[in-house]
Coordinates of N, CA and C and ligand atoms in Angstrom, one line a residue:
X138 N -28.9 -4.6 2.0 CA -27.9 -5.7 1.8 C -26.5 -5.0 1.6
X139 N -25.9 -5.6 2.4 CA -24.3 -4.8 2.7 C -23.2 -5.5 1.6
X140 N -22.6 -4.7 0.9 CA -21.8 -5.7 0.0 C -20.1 -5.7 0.7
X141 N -19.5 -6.7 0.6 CA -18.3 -7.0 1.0 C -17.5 -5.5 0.8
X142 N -16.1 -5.3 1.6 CA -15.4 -4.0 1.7 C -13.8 -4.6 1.8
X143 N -13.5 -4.0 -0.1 CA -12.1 -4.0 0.0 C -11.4 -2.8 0.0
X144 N -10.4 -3.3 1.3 CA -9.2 -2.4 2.0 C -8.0 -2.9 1.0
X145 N -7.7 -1.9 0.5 CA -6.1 -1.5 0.1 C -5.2 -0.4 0.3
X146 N -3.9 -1.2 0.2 CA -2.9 -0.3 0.4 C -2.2 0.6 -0.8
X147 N -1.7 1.6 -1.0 CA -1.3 1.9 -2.0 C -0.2 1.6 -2.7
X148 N 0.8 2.4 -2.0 CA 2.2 2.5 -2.1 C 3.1 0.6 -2.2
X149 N 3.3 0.4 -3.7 CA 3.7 -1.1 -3.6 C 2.9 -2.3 -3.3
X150 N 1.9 -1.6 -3.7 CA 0.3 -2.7 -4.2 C -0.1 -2.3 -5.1
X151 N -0.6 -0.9 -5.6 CA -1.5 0.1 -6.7 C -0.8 0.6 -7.6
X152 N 0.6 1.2 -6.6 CA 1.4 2.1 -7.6 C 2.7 1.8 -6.9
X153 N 3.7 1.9 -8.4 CA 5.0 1.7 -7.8 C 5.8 2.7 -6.9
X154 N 6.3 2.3 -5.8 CA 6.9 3.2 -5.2 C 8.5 3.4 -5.1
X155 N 9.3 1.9 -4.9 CA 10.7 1.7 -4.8 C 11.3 2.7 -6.2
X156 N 11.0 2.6 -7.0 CA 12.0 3.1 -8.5 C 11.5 4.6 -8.6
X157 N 10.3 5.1 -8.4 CA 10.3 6.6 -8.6 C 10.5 7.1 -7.6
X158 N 11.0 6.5 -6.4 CA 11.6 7.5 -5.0 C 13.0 7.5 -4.9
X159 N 13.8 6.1 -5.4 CA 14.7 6.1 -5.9 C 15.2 7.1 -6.5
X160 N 14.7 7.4 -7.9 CA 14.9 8.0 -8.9 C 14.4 9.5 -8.2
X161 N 13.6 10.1 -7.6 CA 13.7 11.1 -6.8 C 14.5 11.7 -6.3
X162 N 15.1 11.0 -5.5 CA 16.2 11.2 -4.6 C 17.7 11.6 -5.0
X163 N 17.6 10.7 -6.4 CA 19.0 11.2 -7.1 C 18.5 12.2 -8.2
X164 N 17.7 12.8 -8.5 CA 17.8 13.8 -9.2 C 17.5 15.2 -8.7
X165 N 16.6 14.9 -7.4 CA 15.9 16.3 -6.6 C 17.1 16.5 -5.8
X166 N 18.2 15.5 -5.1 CA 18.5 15.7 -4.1 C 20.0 15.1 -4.0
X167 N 20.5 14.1 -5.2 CA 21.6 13.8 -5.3 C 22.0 12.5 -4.4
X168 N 21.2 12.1 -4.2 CA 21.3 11.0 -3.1 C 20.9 9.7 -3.5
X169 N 21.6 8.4 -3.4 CA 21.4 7.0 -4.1 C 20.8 6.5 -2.9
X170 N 19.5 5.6 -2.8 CA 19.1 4.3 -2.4 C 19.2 3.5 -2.8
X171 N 19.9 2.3 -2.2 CA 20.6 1.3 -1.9 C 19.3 -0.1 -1.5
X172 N 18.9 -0.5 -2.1 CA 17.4 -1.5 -2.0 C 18.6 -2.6 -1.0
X173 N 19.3 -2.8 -0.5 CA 19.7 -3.8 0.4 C 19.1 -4.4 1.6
X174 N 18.5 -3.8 2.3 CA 17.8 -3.6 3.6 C 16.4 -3.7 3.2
X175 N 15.4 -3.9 4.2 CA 14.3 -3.4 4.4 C 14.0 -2.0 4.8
X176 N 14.8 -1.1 5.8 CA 15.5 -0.2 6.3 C 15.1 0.9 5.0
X177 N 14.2 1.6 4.7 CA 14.7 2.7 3.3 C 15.6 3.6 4.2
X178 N 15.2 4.1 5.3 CA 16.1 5.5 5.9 C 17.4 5.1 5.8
X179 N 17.8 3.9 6.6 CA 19.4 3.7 6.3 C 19.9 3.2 5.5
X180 N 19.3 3.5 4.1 CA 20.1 3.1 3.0 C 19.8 4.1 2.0
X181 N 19.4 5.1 2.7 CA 19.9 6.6 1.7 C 21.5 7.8 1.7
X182 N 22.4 7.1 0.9 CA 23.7 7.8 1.0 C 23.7 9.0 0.0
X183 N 24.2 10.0 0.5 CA 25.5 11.1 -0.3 C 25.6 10.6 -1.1
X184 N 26.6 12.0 -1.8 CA 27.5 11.5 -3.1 C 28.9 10.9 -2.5
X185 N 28.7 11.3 -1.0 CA 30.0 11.0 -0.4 C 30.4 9.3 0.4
X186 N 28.8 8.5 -0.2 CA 28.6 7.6 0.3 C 28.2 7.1 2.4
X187 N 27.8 8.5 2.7 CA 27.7 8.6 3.7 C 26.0 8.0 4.0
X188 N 25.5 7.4 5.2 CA 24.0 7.3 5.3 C 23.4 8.7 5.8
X189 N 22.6 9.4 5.1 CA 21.8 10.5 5.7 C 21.5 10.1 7.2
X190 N 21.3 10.9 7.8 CA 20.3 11.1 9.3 C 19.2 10.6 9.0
X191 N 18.7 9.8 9.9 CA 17.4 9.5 9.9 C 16.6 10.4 10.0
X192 N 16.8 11.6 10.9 CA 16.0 12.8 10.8 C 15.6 13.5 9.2
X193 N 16.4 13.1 8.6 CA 16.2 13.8 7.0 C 14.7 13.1 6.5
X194 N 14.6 11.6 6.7 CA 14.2 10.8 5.7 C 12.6 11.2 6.0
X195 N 12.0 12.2 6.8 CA 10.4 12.2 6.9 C 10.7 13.5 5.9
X196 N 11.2 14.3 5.8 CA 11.0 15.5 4.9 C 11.2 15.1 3.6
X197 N 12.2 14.3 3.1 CA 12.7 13.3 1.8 C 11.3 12.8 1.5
X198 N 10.4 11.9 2.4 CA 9.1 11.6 1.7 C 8.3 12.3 1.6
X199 N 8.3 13.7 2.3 CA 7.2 14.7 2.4 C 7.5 14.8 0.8
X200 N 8.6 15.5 0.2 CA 9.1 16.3 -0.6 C 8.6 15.2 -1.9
X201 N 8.9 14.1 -2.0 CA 8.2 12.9 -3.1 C 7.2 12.7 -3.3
X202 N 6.0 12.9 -2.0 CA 5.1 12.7 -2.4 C 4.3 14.2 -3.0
X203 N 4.9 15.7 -2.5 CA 4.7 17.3 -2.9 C 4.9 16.6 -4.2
X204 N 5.9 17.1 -4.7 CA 6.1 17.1 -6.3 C 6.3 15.7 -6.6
X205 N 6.3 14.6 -6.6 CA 6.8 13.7 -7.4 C 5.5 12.4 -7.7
X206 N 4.8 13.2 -6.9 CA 3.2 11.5 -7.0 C 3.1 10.9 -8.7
X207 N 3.3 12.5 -9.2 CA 2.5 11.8 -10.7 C 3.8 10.9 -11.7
X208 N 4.8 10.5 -11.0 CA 5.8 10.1 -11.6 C 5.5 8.4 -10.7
X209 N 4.8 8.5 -10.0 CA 4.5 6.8 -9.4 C 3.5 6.1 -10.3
X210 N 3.9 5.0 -11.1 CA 2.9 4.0 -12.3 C 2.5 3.4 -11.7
X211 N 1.5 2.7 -12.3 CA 0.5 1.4 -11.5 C 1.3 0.5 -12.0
X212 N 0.8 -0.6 -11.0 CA 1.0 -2.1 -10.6 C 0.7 -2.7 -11.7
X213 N 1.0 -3.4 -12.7 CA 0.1 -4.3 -13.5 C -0.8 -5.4 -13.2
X214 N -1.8 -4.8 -13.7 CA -3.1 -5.8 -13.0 C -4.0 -5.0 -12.2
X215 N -3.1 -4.2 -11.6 CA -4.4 -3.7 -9.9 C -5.4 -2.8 -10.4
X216 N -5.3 -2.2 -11.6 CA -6.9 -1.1 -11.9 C -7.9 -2.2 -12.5
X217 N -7.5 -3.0 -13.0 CA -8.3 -4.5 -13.5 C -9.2 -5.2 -12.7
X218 N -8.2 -5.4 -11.8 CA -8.6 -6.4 -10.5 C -9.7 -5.7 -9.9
X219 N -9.2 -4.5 -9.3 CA -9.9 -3.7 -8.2 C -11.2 -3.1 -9.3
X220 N -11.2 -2.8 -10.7 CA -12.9 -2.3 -11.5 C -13.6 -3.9 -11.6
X221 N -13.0 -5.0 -11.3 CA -13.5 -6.3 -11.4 C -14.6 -6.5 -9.9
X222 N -13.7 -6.3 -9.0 CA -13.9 -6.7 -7.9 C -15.3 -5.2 -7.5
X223 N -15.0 -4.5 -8.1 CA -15.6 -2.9 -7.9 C -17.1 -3.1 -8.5
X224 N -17.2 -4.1 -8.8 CA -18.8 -4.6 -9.0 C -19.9 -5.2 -8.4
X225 N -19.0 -5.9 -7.3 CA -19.6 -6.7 -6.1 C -19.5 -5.8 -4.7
X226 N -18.4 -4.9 -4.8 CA -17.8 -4.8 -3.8 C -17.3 -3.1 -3.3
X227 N -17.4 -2.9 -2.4 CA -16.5 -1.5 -1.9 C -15.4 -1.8 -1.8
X228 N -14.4 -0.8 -2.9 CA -13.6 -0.7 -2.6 C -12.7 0.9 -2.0
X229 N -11.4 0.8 -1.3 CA -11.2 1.9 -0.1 C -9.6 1.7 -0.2
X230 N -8.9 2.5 -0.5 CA -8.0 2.6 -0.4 C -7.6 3.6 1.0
X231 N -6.3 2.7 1.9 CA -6.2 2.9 3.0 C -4.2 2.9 3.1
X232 N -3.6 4.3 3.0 CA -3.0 4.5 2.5 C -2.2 5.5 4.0
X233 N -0.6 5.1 4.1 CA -0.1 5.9 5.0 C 0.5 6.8 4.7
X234 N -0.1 8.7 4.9 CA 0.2 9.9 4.1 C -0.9 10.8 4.6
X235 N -0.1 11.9 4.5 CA -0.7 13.1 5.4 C -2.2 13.3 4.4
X236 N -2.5 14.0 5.1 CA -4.5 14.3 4.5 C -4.2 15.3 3.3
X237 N -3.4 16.1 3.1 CA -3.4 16.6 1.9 C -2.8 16.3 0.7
X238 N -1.9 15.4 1.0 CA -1.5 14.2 -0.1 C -2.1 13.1 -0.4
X239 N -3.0 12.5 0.9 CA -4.3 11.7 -0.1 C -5.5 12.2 -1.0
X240 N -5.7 13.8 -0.4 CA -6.5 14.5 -1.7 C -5.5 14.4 -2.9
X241 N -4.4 14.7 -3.1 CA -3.5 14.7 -4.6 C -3.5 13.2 -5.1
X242 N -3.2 12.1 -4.3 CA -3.3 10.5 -4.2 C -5.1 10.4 -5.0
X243 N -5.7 11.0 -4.6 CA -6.8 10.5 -5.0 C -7.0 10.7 -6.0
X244 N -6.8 11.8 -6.6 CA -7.3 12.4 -8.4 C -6.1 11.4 -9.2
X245 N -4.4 11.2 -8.4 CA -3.6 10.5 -9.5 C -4.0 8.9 -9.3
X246 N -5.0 8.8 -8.6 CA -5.4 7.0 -9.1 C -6.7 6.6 -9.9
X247 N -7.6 8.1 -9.6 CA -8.6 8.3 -10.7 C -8.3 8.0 -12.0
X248 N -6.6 8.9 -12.4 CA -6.2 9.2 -13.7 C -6.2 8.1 -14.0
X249 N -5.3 7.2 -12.9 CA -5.1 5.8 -13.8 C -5.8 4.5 -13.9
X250 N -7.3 4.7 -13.5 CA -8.0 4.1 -13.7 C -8.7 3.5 -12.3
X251 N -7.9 4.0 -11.2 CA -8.2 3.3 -9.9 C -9.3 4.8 -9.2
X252 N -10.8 5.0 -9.5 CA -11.3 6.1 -8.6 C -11.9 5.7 -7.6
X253 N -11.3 5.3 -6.3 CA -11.6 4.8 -5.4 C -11.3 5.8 -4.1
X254 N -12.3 5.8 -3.0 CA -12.3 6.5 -2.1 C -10.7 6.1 -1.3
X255 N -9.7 7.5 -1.1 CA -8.6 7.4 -0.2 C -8.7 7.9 1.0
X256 N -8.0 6.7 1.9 CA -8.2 7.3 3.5 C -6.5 7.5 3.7
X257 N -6.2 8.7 4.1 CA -4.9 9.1 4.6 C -4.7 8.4 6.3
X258 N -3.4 7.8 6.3 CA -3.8 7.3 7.8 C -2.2 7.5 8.1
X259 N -2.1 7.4 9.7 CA -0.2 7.4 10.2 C -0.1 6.2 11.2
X260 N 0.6 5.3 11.0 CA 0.9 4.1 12.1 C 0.4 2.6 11.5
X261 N -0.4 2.1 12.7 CA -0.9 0.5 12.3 C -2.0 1.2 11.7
X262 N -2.4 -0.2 11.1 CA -4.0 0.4 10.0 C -4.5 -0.6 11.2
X263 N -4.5 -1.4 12.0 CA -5.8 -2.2 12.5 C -6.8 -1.3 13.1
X264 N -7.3 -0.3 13.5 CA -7.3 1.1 14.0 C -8.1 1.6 13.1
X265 N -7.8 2.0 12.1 CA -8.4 2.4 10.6 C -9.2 1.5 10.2
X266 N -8.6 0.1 10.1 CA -9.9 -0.8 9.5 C -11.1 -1.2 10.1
X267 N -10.7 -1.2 11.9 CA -12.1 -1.1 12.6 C -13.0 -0.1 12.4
X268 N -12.1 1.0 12.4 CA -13.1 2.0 11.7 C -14.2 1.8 10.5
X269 N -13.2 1.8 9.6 CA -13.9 1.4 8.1 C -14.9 0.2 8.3
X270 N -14.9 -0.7 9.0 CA -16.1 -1.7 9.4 C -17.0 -1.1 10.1
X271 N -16.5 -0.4 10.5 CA -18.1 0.5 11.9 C -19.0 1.7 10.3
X272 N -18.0 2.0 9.4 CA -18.8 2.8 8.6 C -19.9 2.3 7.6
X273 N -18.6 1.4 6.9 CA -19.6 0.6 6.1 C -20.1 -0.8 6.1
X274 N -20.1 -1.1 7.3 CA -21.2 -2.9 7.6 C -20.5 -3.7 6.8
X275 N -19.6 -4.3 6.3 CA -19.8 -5.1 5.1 C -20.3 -6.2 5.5
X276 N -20.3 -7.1 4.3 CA -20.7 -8.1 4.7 C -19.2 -9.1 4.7
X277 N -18.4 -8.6 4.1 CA -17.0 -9.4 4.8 C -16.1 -8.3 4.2
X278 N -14.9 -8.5 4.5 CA -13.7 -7.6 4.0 C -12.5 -8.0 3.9
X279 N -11.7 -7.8 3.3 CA -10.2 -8.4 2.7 C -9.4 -6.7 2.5
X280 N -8.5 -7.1 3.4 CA -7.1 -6.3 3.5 C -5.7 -6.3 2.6
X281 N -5.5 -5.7 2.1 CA -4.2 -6.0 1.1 C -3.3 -4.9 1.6
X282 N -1.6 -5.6 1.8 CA -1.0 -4.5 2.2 C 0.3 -5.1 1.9
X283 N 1.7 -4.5 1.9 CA 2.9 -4.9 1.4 C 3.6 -5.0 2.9
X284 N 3.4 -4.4 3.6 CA 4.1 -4.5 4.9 C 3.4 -5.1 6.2
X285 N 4.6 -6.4 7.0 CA 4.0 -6.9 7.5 C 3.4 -6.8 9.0
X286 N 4.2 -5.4 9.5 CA 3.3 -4.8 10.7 C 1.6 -4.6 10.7
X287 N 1.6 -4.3 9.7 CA -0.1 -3.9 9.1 C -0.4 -5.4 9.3
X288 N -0.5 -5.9 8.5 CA -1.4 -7.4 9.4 C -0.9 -7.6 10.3
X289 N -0.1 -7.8 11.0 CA -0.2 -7.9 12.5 C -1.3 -7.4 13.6
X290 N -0.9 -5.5 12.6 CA -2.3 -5.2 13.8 C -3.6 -5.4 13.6
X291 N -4.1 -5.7 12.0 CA -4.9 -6.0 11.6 C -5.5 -7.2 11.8
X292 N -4.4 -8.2 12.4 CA -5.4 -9.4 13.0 C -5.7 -9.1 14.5
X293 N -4.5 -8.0 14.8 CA -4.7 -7.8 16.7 C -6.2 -7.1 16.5
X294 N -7.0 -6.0 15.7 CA -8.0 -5.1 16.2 C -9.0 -5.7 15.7
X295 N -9.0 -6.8 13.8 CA -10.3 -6.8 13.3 C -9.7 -8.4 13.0
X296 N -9.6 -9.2 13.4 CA -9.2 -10.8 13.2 C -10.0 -11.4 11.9
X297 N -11.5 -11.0 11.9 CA -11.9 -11.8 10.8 C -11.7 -11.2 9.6
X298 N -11.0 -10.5 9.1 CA -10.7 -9.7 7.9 C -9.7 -10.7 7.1
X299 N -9.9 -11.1 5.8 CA -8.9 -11.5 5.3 C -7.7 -11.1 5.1
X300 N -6.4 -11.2 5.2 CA -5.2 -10.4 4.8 C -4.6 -11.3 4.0
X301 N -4.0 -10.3 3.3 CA -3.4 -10.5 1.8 C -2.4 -10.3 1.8
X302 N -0.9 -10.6 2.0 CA 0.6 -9.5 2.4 C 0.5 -9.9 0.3
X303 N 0.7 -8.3 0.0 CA 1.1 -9.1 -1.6 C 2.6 -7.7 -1.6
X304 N 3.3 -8.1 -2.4 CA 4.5 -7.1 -2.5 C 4.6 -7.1 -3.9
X305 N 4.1 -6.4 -4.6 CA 3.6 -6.1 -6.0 C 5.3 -5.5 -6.6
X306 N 6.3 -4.7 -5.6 CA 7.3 -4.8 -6.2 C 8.7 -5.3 -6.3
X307 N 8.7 -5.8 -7.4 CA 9.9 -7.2 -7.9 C 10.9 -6.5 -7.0
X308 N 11.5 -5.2 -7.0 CA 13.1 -5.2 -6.2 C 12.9 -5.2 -4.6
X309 N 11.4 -5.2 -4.2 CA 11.3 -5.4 -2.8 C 11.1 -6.8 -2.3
X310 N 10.8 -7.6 -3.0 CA 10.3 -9.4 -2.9 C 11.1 -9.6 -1.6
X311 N 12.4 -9.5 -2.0 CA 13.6 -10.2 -1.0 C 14.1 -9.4 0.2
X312 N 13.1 -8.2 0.1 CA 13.9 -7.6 1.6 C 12.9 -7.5 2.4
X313 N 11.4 -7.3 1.9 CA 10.3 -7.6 2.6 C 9.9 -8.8 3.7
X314 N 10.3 -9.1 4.9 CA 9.8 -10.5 5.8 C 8.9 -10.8 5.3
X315 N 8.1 -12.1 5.5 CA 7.2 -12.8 5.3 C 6.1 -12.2 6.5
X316 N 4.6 -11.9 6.0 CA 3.9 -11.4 7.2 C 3.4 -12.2 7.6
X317 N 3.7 -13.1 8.5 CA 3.1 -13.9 9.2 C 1.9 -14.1 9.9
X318 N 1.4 -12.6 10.3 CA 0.1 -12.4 10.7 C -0.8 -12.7 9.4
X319 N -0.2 -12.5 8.1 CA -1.4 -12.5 7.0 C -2.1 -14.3 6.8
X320 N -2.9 -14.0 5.8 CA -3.5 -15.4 5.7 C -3.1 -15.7 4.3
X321 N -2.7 -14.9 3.4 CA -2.2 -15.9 2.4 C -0.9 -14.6 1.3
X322 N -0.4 -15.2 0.8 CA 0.8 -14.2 0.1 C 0.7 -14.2 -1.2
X323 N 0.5 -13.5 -2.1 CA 0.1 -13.2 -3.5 C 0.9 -12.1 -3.9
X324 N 1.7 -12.1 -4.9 CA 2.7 -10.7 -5.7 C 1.9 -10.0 -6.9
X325 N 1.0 -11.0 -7.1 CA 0.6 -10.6 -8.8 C -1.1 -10.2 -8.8
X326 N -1.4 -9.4 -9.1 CA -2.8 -8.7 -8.8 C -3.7 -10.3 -9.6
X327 N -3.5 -10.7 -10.9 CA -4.6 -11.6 -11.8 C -4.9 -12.9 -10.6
X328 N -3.6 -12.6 -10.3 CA -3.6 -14.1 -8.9 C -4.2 -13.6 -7.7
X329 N -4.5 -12.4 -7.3 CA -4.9 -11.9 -6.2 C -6.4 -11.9 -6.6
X330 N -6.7 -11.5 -7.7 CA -8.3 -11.2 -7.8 C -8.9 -12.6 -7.7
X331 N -8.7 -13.5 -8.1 CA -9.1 -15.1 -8.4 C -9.0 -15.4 -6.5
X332 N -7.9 -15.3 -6.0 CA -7.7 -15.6 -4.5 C -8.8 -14.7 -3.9
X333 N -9.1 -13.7 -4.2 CA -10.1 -12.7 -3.3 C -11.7 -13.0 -3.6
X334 N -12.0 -13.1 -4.7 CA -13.1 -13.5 -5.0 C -13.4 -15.2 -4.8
X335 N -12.8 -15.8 -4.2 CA -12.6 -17.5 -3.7 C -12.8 -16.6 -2.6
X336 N -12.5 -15.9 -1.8 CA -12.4 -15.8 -0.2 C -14.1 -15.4 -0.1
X337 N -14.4 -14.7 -1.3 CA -15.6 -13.7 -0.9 C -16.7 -14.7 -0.9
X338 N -16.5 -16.0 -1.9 CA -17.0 -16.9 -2.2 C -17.4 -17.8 -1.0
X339 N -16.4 -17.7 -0.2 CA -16.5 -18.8 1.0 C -15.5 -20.4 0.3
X340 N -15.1 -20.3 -0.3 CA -14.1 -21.3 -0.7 C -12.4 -21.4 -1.4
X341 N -12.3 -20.3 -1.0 CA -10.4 -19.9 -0.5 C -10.0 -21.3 -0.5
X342 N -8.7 -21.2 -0.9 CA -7.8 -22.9 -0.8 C -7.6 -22.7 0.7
Ligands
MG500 MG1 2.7 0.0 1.1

């Protein structure tokens, strides 16, 4: 008997990301981000108030997630929800970051209470989550992710998957679109776990 398979995202679902990259950036590197945009590349300036090159901003996240992972806190709620849900259910964290920073990703969500198997991935996750369905059978599965391209492709490769758009962080709320592809929008993990376990239930609002 196959038990249901939850997919999660990390970065601004699990663990905060906007304030300790932030805060990265001006201390490792002297450079302010500007939460205005959706956009993070074009809203990393100088001291001179200039925008960095876009070319910079993949080495800027290499360099944050090298040294800076263990400075990213959990979400309040998400080690709760996900050891709740972790009873009934597989859970998989499905996370965009090179393979050797999901081995580091993995031991710092152990620490904080989240020891769940991490998949390093680059691009759409719909791709990834067919995968993760061909491995482990579930018997249903729910997607949680902060960005709304990911459901999109997630309804284009695996349609019957629940999606969840939740944006767990308060200074991103308002620059985040609405994912349209998703099936329902939740910020708060205690509200998400009651919503997820209704879905698993077969009686979701
Ligand atoms: Mg994310």
């Amino acid at each position: 008997m196959t038990r249901p398979l939850i997919i999660s995202d990390c970065d601004g679902v699990l663990l905060d990301f906007a304030d300790p990259f932030t805060a990265y950036l001006a201390s490792e590197h002297g450079l302010t981000l500007s939460l205005t945009s959706f956009a993070l590349a074009g809203n990393i300036r100088d001291a001179n108030g200039e925008a960095i090159a876009p070319e910079r901003f993949p080495a800027l996240l290499d360099g944050f997630f090298t040294t800076h992972m263990p400075t990213q806190t959990p979400v309040a709620g998400a080690a709760a929800a996900l050891a709740t849900l972790a009873r009934d259910c597989d859970v998989v964290i499905l996370t965009n970051i090179a393979d050797h920073h999901a081995a580091v990703r993995t031991g710092e969500l152990a620490r904080v209470g989240m020891p769940y198997r991490v998949y390093g991935n680059n691009g759409p996750k719909g791709g990834p989550i067919k995968a993760l369905l061909d491995e482990f059978q579930p018997s249903a599965a729910v997607f949680i992710d902060d960005l709304p391209p990911h459901h999109s492709s997630a309804k284009k490769h695996v349609p019957h998957v629940h999606r969840l758009h939740m944006v767990a962080e308060a200074p991103l709320r308002h620059l985040i679109p609405s994912a349209i592809d998703a099936d329902a929008r939740i910020d708060h993990w205690p509200d998400a776990l009651a919503h997820i376990q209704a879905v698993l239930k077969g009686n979701a609002a």
